[in-house]
XYZ file of C-alpha atoms in Angstrom:
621
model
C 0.000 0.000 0.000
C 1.368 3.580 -0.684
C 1.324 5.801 2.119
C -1.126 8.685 1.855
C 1.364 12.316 1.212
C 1.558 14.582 3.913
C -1.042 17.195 4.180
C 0.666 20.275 5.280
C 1.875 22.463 3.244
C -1.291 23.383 1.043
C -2.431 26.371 2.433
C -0.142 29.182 1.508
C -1.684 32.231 3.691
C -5.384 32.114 2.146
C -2.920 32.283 -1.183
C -2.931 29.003 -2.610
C -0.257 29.548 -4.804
C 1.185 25.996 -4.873
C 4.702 24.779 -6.230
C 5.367 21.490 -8.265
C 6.982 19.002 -6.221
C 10.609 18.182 -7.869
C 11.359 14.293 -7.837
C 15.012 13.053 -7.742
C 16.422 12.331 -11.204
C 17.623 8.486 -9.204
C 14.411 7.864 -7.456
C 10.686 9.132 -8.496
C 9.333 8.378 -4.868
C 11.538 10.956 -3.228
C 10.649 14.431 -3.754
C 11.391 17.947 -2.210
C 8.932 20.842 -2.615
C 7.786 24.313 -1.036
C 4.941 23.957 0.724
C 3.043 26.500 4.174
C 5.006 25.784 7.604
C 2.289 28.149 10.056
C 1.886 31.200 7.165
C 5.288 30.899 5.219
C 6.481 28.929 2.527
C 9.276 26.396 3.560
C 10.889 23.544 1.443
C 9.530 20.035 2.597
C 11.561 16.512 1.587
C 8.629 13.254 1.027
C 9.494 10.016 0.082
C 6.555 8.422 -1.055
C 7.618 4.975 -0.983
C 8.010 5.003 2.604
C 5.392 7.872 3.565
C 8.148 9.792 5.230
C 8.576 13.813 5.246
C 10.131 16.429 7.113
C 10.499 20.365 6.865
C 13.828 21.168 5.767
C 14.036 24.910 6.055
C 12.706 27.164 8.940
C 13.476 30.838 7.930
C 11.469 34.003 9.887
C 10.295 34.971 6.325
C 9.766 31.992 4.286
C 11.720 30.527 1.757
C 10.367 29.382 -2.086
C 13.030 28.229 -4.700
C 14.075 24.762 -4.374
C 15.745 21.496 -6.310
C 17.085 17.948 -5.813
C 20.357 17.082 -7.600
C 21.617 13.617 -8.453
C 23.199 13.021 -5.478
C 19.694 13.684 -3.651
C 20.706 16.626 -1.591
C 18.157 18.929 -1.332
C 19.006 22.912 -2.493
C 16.946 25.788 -1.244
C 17.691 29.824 -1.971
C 18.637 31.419 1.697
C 17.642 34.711 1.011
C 17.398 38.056 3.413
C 13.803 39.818 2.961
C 15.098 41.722 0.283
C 15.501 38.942 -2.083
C 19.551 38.626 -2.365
C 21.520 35.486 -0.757
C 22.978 32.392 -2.033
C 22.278 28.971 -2.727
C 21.968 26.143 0.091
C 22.376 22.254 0.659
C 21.704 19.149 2.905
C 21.481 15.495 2.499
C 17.718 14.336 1.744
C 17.930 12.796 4.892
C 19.041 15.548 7.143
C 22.255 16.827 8.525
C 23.899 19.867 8.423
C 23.404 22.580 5.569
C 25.890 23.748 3.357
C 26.492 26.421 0.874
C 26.220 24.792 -2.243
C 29.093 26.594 -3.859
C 31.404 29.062 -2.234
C 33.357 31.641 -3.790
C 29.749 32.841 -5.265
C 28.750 36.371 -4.302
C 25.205 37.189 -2.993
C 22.492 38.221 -5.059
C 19.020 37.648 -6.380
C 18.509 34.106 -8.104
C 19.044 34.181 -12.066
C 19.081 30.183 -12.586
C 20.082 26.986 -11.468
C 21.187 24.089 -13.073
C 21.809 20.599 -12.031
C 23.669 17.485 -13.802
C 24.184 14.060 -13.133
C 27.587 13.884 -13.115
C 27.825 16.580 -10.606
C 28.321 19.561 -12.407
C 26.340 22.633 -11.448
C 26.072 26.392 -12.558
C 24.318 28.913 -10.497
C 23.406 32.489 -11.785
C 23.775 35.565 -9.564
C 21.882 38.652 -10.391
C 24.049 41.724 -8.198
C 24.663 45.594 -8.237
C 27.520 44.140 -10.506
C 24.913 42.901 -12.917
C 24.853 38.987 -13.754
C 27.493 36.236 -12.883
C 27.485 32.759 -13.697
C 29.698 29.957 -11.677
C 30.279 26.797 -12.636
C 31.266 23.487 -10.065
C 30.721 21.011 -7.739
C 28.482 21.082 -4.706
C 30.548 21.925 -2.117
C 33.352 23.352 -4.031
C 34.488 26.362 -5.424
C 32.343 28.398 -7.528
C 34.471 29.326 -11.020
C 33.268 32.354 -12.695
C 32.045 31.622 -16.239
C 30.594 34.701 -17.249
C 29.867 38.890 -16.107
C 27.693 40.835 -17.757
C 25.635 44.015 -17.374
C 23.360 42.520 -19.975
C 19.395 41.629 -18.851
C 19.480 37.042 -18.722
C 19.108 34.340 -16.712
C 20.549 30.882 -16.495
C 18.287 28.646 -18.481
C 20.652 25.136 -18.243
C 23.918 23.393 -17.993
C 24.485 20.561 -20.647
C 24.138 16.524 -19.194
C 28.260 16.461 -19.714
C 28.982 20.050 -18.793
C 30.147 21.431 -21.563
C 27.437 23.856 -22.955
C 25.609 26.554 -20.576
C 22.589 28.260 -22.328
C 21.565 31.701 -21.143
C 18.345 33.373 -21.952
C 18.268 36.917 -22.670
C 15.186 38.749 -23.850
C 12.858 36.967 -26.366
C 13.183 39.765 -28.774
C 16.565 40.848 -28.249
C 19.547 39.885 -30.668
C 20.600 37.851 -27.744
C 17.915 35.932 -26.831
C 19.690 32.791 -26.448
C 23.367 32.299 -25.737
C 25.632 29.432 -26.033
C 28.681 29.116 -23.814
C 31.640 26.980 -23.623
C 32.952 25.968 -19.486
C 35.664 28.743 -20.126
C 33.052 31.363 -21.278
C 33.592 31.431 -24.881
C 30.562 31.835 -27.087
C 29.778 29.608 -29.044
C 26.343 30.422 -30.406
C 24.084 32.983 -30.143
C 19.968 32.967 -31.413
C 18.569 35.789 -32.281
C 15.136 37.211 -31.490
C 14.930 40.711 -33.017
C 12.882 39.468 -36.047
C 11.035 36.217 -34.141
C 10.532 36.120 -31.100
C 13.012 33.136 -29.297
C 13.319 31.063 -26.155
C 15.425 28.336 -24.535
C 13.804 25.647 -22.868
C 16.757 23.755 -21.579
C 19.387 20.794 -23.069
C 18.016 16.471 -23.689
C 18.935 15.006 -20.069
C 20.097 12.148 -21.915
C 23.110 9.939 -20.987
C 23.893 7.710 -24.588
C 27.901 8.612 -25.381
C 29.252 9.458 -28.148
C 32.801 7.426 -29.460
C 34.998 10.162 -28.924
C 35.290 14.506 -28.234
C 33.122 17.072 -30.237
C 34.951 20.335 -30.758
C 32.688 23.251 -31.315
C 33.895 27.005 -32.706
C 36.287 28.228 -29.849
C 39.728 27.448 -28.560
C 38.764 25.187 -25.948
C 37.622 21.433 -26.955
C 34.510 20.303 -25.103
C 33.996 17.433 -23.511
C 32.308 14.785 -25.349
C 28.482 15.816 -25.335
C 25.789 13.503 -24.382
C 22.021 13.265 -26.667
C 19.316 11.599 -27.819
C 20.641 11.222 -31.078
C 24.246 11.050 -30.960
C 24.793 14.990 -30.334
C 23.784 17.917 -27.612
C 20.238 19.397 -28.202
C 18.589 22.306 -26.694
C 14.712 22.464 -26.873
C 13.752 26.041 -28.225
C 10.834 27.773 -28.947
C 10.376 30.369 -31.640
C 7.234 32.727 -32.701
C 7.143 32.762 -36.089
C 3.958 33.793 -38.712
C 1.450 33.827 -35.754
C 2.055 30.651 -33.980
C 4.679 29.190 -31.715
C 7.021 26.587 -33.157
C 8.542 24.183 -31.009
C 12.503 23.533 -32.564
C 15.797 22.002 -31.473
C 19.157 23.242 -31.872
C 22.370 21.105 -32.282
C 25.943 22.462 -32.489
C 27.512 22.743 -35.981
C 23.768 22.071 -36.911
C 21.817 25.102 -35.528
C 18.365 25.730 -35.072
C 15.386 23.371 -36.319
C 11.886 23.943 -36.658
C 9.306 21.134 -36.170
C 6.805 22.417 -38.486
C 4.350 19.297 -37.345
C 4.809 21.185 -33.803
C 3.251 24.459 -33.459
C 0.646 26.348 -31.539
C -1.436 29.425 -31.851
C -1.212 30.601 -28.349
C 1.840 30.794 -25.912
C 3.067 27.053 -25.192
C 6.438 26.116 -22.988
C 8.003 22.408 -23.316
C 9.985 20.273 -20.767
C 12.012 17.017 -22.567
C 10.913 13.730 -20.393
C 13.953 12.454 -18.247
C 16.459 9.522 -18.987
C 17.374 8.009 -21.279
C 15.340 6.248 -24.482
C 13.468 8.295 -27.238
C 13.343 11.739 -27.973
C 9.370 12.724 -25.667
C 8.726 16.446 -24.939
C 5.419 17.581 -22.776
C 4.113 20.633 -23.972
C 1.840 22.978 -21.639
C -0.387 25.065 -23.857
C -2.165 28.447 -22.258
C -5.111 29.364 -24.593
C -7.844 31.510 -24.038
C -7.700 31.225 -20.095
C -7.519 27.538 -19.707
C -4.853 24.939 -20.324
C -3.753 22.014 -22.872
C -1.047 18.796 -22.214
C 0.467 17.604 -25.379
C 3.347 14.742 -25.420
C 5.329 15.574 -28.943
C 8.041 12.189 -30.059
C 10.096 13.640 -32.170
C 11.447 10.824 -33.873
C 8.035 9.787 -34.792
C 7.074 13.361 -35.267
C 3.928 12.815 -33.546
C 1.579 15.233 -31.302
C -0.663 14.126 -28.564
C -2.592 14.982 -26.336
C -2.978 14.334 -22.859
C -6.159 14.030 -21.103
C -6.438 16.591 -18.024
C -9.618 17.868 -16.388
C -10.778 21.119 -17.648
C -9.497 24.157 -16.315
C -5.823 25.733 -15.937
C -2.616 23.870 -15.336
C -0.403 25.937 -13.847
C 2.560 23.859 -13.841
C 3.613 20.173 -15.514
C 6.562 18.476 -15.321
C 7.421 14.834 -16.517
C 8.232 12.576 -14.338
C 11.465 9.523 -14.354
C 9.144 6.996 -13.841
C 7.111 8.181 -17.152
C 4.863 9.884 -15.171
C 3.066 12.992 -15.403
C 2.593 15.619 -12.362
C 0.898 18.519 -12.674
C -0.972 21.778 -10.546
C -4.280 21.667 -11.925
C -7.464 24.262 -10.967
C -10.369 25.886 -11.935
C -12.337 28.673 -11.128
C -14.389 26.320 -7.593
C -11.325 24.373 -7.209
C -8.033 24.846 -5.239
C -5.107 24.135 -6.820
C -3.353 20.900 -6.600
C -0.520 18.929 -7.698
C -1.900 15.970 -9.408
C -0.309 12.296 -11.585
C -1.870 11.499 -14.646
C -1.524 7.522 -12.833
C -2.745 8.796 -9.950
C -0.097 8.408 -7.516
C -0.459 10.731 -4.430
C 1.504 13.410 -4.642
C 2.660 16.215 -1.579
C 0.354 19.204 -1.903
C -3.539 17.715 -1.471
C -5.430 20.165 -0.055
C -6.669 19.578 3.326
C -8.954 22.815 3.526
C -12.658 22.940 2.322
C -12.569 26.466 1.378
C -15.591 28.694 0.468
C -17.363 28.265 -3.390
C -19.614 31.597 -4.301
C -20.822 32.559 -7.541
C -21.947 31.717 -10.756
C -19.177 31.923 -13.255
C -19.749 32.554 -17.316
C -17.095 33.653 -20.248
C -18.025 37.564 -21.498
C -16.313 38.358 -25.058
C -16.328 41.925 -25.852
C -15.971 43.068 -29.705
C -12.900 45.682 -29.807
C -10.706 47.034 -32.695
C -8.319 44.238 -32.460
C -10.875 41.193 -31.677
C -13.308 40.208 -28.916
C -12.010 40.745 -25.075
C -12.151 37.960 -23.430
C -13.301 38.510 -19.442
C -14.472 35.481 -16.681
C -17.133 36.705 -14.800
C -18.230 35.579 -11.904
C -21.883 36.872 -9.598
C -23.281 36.360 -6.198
C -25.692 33.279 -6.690
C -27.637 34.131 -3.539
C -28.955 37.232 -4.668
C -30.339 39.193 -7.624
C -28.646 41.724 -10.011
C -27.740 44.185 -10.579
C -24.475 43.618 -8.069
C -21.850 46.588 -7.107
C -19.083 45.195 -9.640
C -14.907 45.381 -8.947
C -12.216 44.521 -11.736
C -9.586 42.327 -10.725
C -7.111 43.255 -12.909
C -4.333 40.798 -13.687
C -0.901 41.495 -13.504
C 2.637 41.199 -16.564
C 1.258 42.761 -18.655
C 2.675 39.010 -19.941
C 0.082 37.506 -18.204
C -3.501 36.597 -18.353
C -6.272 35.332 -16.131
C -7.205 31.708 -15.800
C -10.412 29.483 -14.418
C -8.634 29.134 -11.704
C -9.497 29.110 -8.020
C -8.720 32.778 -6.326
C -9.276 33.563 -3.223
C -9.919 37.088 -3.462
C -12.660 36.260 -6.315
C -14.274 33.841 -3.232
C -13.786 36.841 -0.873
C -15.311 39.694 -2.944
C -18.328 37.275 -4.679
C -19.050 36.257 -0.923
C -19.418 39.669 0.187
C -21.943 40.597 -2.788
C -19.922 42.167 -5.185
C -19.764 40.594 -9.132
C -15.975 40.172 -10.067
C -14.872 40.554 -13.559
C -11.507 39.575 -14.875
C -10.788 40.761 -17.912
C -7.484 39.884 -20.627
C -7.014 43.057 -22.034
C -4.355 43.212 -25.085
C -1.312 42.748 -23.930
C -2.519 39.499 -22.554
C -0.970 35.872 -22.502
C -2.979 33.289 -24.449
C -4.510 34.783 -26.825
C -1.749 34.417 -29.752
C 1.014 37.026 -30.851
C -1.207 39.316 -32.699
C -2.774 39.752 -29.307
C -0.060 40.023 -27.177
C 1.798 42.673 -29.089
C -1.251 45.031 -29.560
C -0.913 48.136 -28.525
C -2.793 50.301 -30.777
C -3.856 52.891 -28.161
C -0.435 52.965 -26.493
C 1.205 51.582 -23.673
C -1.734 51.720 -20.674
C -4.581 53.493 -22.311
C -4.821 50.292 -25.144
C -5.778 48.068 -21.524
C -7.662 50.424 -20.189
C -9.802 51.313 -23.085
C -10.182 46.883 -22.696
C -11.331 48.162 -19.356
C -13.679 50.122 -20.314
C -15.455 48.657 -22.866
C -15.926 45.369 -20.820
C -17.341 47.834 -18.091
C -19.906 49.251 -20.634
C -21.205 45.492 -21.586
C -21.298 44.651 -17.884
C -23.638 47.352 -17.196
C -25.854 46.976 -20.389
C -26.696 43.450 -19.508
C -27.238 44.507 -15.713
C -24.778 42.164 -14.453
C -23.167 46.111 -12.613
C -24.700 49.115 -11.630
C -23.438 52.363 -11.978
C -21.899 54.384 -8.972
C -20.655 50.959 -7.388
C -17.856 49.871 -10.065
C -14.037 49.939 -8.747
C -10.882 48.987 -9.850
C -7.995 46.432 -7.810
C -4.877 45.250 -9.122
C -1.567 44.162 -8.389
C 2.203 45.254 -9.944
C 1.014 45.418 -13.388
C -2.732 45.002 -12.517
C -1.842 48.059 -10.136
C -0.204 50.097 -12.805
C -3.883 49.952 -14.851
C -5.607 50.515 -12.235
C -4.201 54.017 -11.370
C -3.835 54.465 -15.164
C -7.654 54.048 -15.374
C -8.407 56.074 -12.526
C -6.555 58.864 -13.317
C -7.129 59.077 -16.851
C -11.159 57.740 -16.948
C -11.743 59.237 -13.471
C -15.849 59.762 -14.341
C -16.334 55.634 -14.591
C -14.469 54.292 -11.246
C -15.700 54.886 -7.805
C -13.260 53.182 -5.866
C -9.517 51.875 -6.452
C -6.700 49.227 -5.095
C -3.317 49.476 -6.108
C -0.901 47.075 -4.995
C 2.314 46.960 -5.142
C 1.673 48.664 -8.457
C 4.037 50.877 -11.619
C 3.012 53.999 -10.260
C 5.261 56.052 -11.845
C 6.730 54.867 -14.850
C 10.543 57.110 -15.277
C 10.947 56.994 -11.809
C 10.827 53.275 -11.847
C 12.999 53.203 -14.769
C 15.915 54.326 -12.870
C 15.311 51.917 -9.894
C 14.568 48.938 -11.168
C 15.910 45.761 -12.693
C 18.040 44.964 -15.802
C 15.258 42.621 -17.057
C 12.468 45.456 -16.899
C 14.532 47.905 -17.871
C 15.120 45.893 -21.246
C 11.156 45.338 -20.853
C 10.469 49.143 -20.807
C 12.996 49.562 -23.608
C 11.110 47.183 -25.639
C 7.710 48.285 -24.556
C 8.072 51.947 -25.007
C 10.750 52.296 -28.205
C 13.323 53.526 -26.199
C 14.803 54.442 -22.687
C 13.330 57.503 -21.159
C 16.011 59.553 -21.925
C 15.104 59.050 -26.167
C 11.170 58.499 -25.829
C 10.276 60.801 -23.003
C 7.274 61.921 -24.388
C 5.977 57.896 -24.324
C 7.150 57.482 -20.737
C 5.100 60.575 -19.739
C 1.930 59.037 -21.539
C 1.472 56.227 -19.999
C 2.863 56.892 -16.192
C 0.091 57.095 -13.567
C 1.742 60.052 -12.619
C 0.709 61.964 -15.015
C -3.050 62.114 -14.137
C -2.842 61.650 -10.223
C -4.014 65.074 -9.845
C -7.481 64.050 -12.112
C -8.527 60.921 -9.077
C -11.592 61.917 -7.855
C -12.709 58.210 -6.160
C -11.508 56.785 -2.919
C -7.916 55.224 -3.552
C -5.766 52.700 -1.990
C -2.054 52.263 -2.144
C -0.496 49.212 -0.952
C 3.296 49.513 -1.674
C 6.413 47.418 -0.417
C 9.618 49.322 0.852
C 11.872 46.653 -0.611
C 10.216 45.926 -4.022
C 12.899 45.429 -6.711
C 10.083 45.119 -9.404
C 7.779 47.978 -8.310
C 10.588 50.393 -6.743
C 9.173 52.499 -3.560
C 10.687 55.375 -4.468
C 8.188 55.453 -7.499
C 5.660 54.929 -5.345
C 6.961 57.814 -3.362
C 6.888 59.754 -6.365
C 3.414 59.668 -7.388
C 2.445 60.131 -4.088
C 3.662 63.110 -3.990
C 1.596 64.076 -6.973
C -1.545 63.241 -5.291
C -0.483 65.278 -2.120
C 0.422 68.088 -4.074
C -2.851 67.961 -5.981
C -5.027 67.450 -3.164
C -6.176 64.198 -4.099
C -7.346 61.987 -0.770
C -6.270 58.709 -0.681
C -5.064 55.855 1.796
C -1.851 54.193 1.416
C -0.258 51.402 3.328
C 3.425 50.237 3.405
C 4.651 46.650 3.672
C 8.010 45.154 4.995
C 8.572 42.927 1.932
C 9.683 42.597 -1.523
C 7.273 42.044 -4.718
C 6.647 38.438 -4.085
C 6.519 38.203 -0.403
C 6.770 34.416 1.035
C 5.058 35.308 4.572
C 1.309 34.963 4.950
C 0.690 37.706 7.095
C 0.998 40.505 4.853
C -1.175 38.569 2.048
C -3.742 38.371 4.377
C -3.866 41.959 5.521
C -3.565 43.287 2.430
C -7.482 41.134 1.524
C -8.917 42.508 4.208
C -7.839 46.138 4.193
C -8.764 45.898 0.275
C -12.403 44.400 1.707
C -12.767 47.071 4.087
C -12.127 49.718 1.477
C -13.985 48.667 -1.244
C -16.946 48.284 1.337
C -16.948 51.832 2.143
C -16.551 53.027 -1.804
C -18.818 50.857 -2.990
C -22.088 51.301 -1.929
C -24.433 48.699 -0.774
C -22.191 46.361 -0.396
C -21.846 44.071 2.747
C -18.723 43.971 3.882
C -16.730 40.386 4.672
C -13.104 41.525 6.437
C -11.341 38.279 5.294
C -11.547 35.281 2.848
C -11.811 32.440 4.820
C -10.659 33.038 8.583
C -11.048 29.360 9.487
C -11.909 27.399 6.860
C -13.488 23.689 7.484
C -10.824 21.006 7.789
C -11.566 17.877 5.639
């Protein structure tokens, strides 16, 4: 009989936000994953084959990025509450912890990869920009690579002797080869379609001797499914997304038998045997499994319950494990054979609402929005946008807790994937005919008209919550439509969009570059369009600002910024500060930030009962 998987670890802070466990490339029943420890995410070790489990990590303010190597030592990120440390080990069993490598400065997380045979790089994002170390665990770190350039780690070669880095999709560097010694080898380009790596065949078949690729140093004798090192890449081309592989001293292949219409990412099954890839498709708010063979150049698909899939990963065994949910249901980590995996919930959580799909005609093709309505009482309701986050993102039928909170407290939620949005195909994604901002908001808007027309809303009682991105519109749309919105959240949101320029990231800096044409130094007159800032002064609704003083994405001192704008233009609002970065790992602050949000939106919007928190004890099962 197998033991039943532990059932902590499922509620993440009235967030269920939960992580796919990661099984050891040796033995499928042992597995290490993040998981809630009393209202903060810790990393757990389960072997299922025994029913055994313990918490690994116990850190004052959670801890989320984790991985198993070969050698089954569990790694964890031990990071300080604004996001920068280093990486971390210990036996699967216990013992002491480590640091994985030394010699490796601090800094945020920019990729890990793990091999077999031992080998391990680790990328470092500092104040120095972006380092890459390659070794053993336990050993020194060596550098491979420094750059000021916007990437990430995206994998280490089975034999060590390629590293890809991912840079931006569109940029001329959007995927790098190295050698060990830091030479490049190869480099994809995205500035005419769109390109990204999805990470080297973990494939162990030999070849007879040494391949020597362009540079001075010969490589070590690469490892593939076919006699030579591939790397599984993904590139947008007419419209659709085209799943490829690139070999050296073949480069890049297209599989035109293997291509989507809306954004789809791809993991290569482990060990050894065939070339099998599982492809995760995101279309139109809910989620597709395909299992490609690429010798037999064959596409299937793989039968999943309806809804979103919010992770998948292949298993050793042959398995499939996957986070599945839908708009009643909480996600959970799931086997298509069934096996119990860590992560079942253990919470009966509230279910409000009726739910239907709204599509809204627009210049560029229907809006898609999920709506959901109080089912215990008639319409019209008083109605609040959720508005998703990216703007690389979209919304899903999937289970959220603030949609439970707000439809249990009377209001009708609509979430709506403006252009911009994930899921909808390229054309979609890259319109912005109205300009940065105002081309989602005018989505905003016209969704808001339809509501109303079919009664579902009533006028005076419509307001406005988002987070980062979600945030960003929302101020966006308050400031510059400020006759249609009667209340507004902003969390953690773009709030001012130069200011934020010059604090933030490498990544979305190169975003903003992208986005706008230009830095704000050339395109100043785009920056000034679309920053929140702007229009502060034209707010004429109740506002909320929910800001954290060590967000790297969403910099306070922008914050600070447009603040000052509405002080200066007399414009009342609320504001609240948090102790935490962008993605904070403790439950506490998720949880106040619901039920101020409740509160406010109670008092804006009239008529509206008002429900302080989501679910303050939910029902054990």
């Amino acid at each position: 009989m197998t033991p039943a998987p532990p059932k902590a670890a499922t509620r993440t802070y009235g967030v269920y936000r939960p992580v796919l466990p990661v099984t050891s490339p040796r033995n499928p029943d042992r597995m290490v994953y993040t998981g809630d420890a009393d209202g903060r995410c810790e990393i757990f070790t389960w072997d299922r084959s025994s029913g055994a489990g313990r918490q690994v990590t116990d850190r004052p303010h959670g801890t989320l990025l984790c991985a198993v190597d070969g050698d089954e030592a569990v790694w964890w990120f031990d990071e300080d509450r604004g996001g920068s440390g280093g990486w971390r080990t210990q036996d699967f069993d216990g013992g002491p912890d480590r640091p994985a490598l030394t010699g490796v400065p601090q800094g945020r997380p920019a990729g890990l990869a793990l091999t077999d045979g031992g080998t391990v790089a680790v990328g470092i994002r500092g104040p120095e920009g972006l380092s890459v170390h390659l070794g053993r665990r336990g050993g020194v770190g060596i550098p491979v690579l420094h750059t000021m350039d916007s990437g990430t780690l995206c994998d280490l070669a089975p034999d060590g002797g390629l590293l890809a880095l991912s840079g931006p999709a569109h940029s001329a560097r959007a995927v790098t080869l190295l050698a060990p010694d830091g030479t490049t080898v190869a480099v994809l380009s995205g500035t005419r379609e769109r390109t990204w790596a999805l990470g080297f065949a973990p494939t162990r078949e030999s070849l007879p001797g040494p391949t020597r690729l362009p540079g001075p140093t010969p490589l070590p004798g690469p490892t593939s499914l076919s006699g030579r090192t591939l790397l599984l890449v993904m590139r947008e081309r007419a419209g659709r997304y085209h799943l490829g592989t690139w070999a050296p001293g073949r480069g890049l292949e297209l599989l035109p038998w293997c291509s989507f219409d809306t954004e789809t990412t791809a993991r290569w099954y482990p060990g050894p045997g065939g070339a099998r890839v599982l492809l995760r498709q995101d279309r139109h708010g809910r989620s597709r499994l395909f299992t490609a063979d690429l010798d037999r150049r064959e596409l299937t698909p793989v039968p999943t319950p309806e809804g979103s899939i919010l992770d998948a990963s292949p298993a050793a065994d042959g398995d499939v494990h996957f986070i599945w949910t839908d708009a009643v249901n909480v996600p959970r980590a799931m086997s298509l054979s069934g096996a119990p995996l860590p992560g079942q919930s253990q919470w009966r959580l509230p279910r409000f609402g009726r739910r239907q799909d709204l599509w809204t005609p627009g210049p560029d093709g229907p809006v898609h929005t999920f709506v959901t309505t109080p089912a215990d009482r008639p319409a019209p309701y008083p109605l609040v946008f959720l508005v998703h986050g990216g703007p690389a993102d979209h919304d899903r039928d999937a289970y959220d807790p603030m949609v439970q909170a707000l439809v249990g407290s009377g209001y009708a939620v609509a979430r709506v994937n403006y252009r911009g949005s994930t899921g909808y195909g390229p054309r979609w994604r890259s319109a912005y005919s109205e300009g940065v901002g105002h081309t989602q908001v005018a989505d905003l808007v016209r969704a808001r008209a339809e509501l109303l027309d079919r009664g579902i809303g009533r006028e005076g009682a419509v307001g406005l919550c988002g987070t980062s991105w979600g945030g960003y519109l929302t101020l966006l749309a308050m400031g510059t439509r400020p006759d249609l919105w009667d209340a507004g959240v902003a969390v953690k949101p773009l709030a001012d969009c130069v200011t934020a320029f010059r604090h933030s990231t490498p990544a979305l800096q190169a975003l903003d570059t992208a986005l706008f044409g230009g830095t704000p130094d050339q395109v100043p007159d785009a920056y000034a369009h679309a920053s929140p800032s702007s229009y502060a002064a034209a707010i004429r609704s109740p506002l909320l600002v929910v800001a954290a003083r060590r967000d790297a994405k969403c910099p306070p001192e922008q914050v600070e910024a447009y603040l000052a704008v509405l002080r200066a233009g007399g414009v009342a609002h609320e504001l609240m500060w948090l102790d935490s970065g962008h993605d904070g790992y403790d439950g506490a602050d998720h949880l106040a930030v619901i039920r101020r949000s409740l509160r406010f939106l109670g008092r804006g919007l009239p008529s509206a009962p008002v429900r302080t928190e989501p679910s303050p004890h939910p029902e054990r099962r």
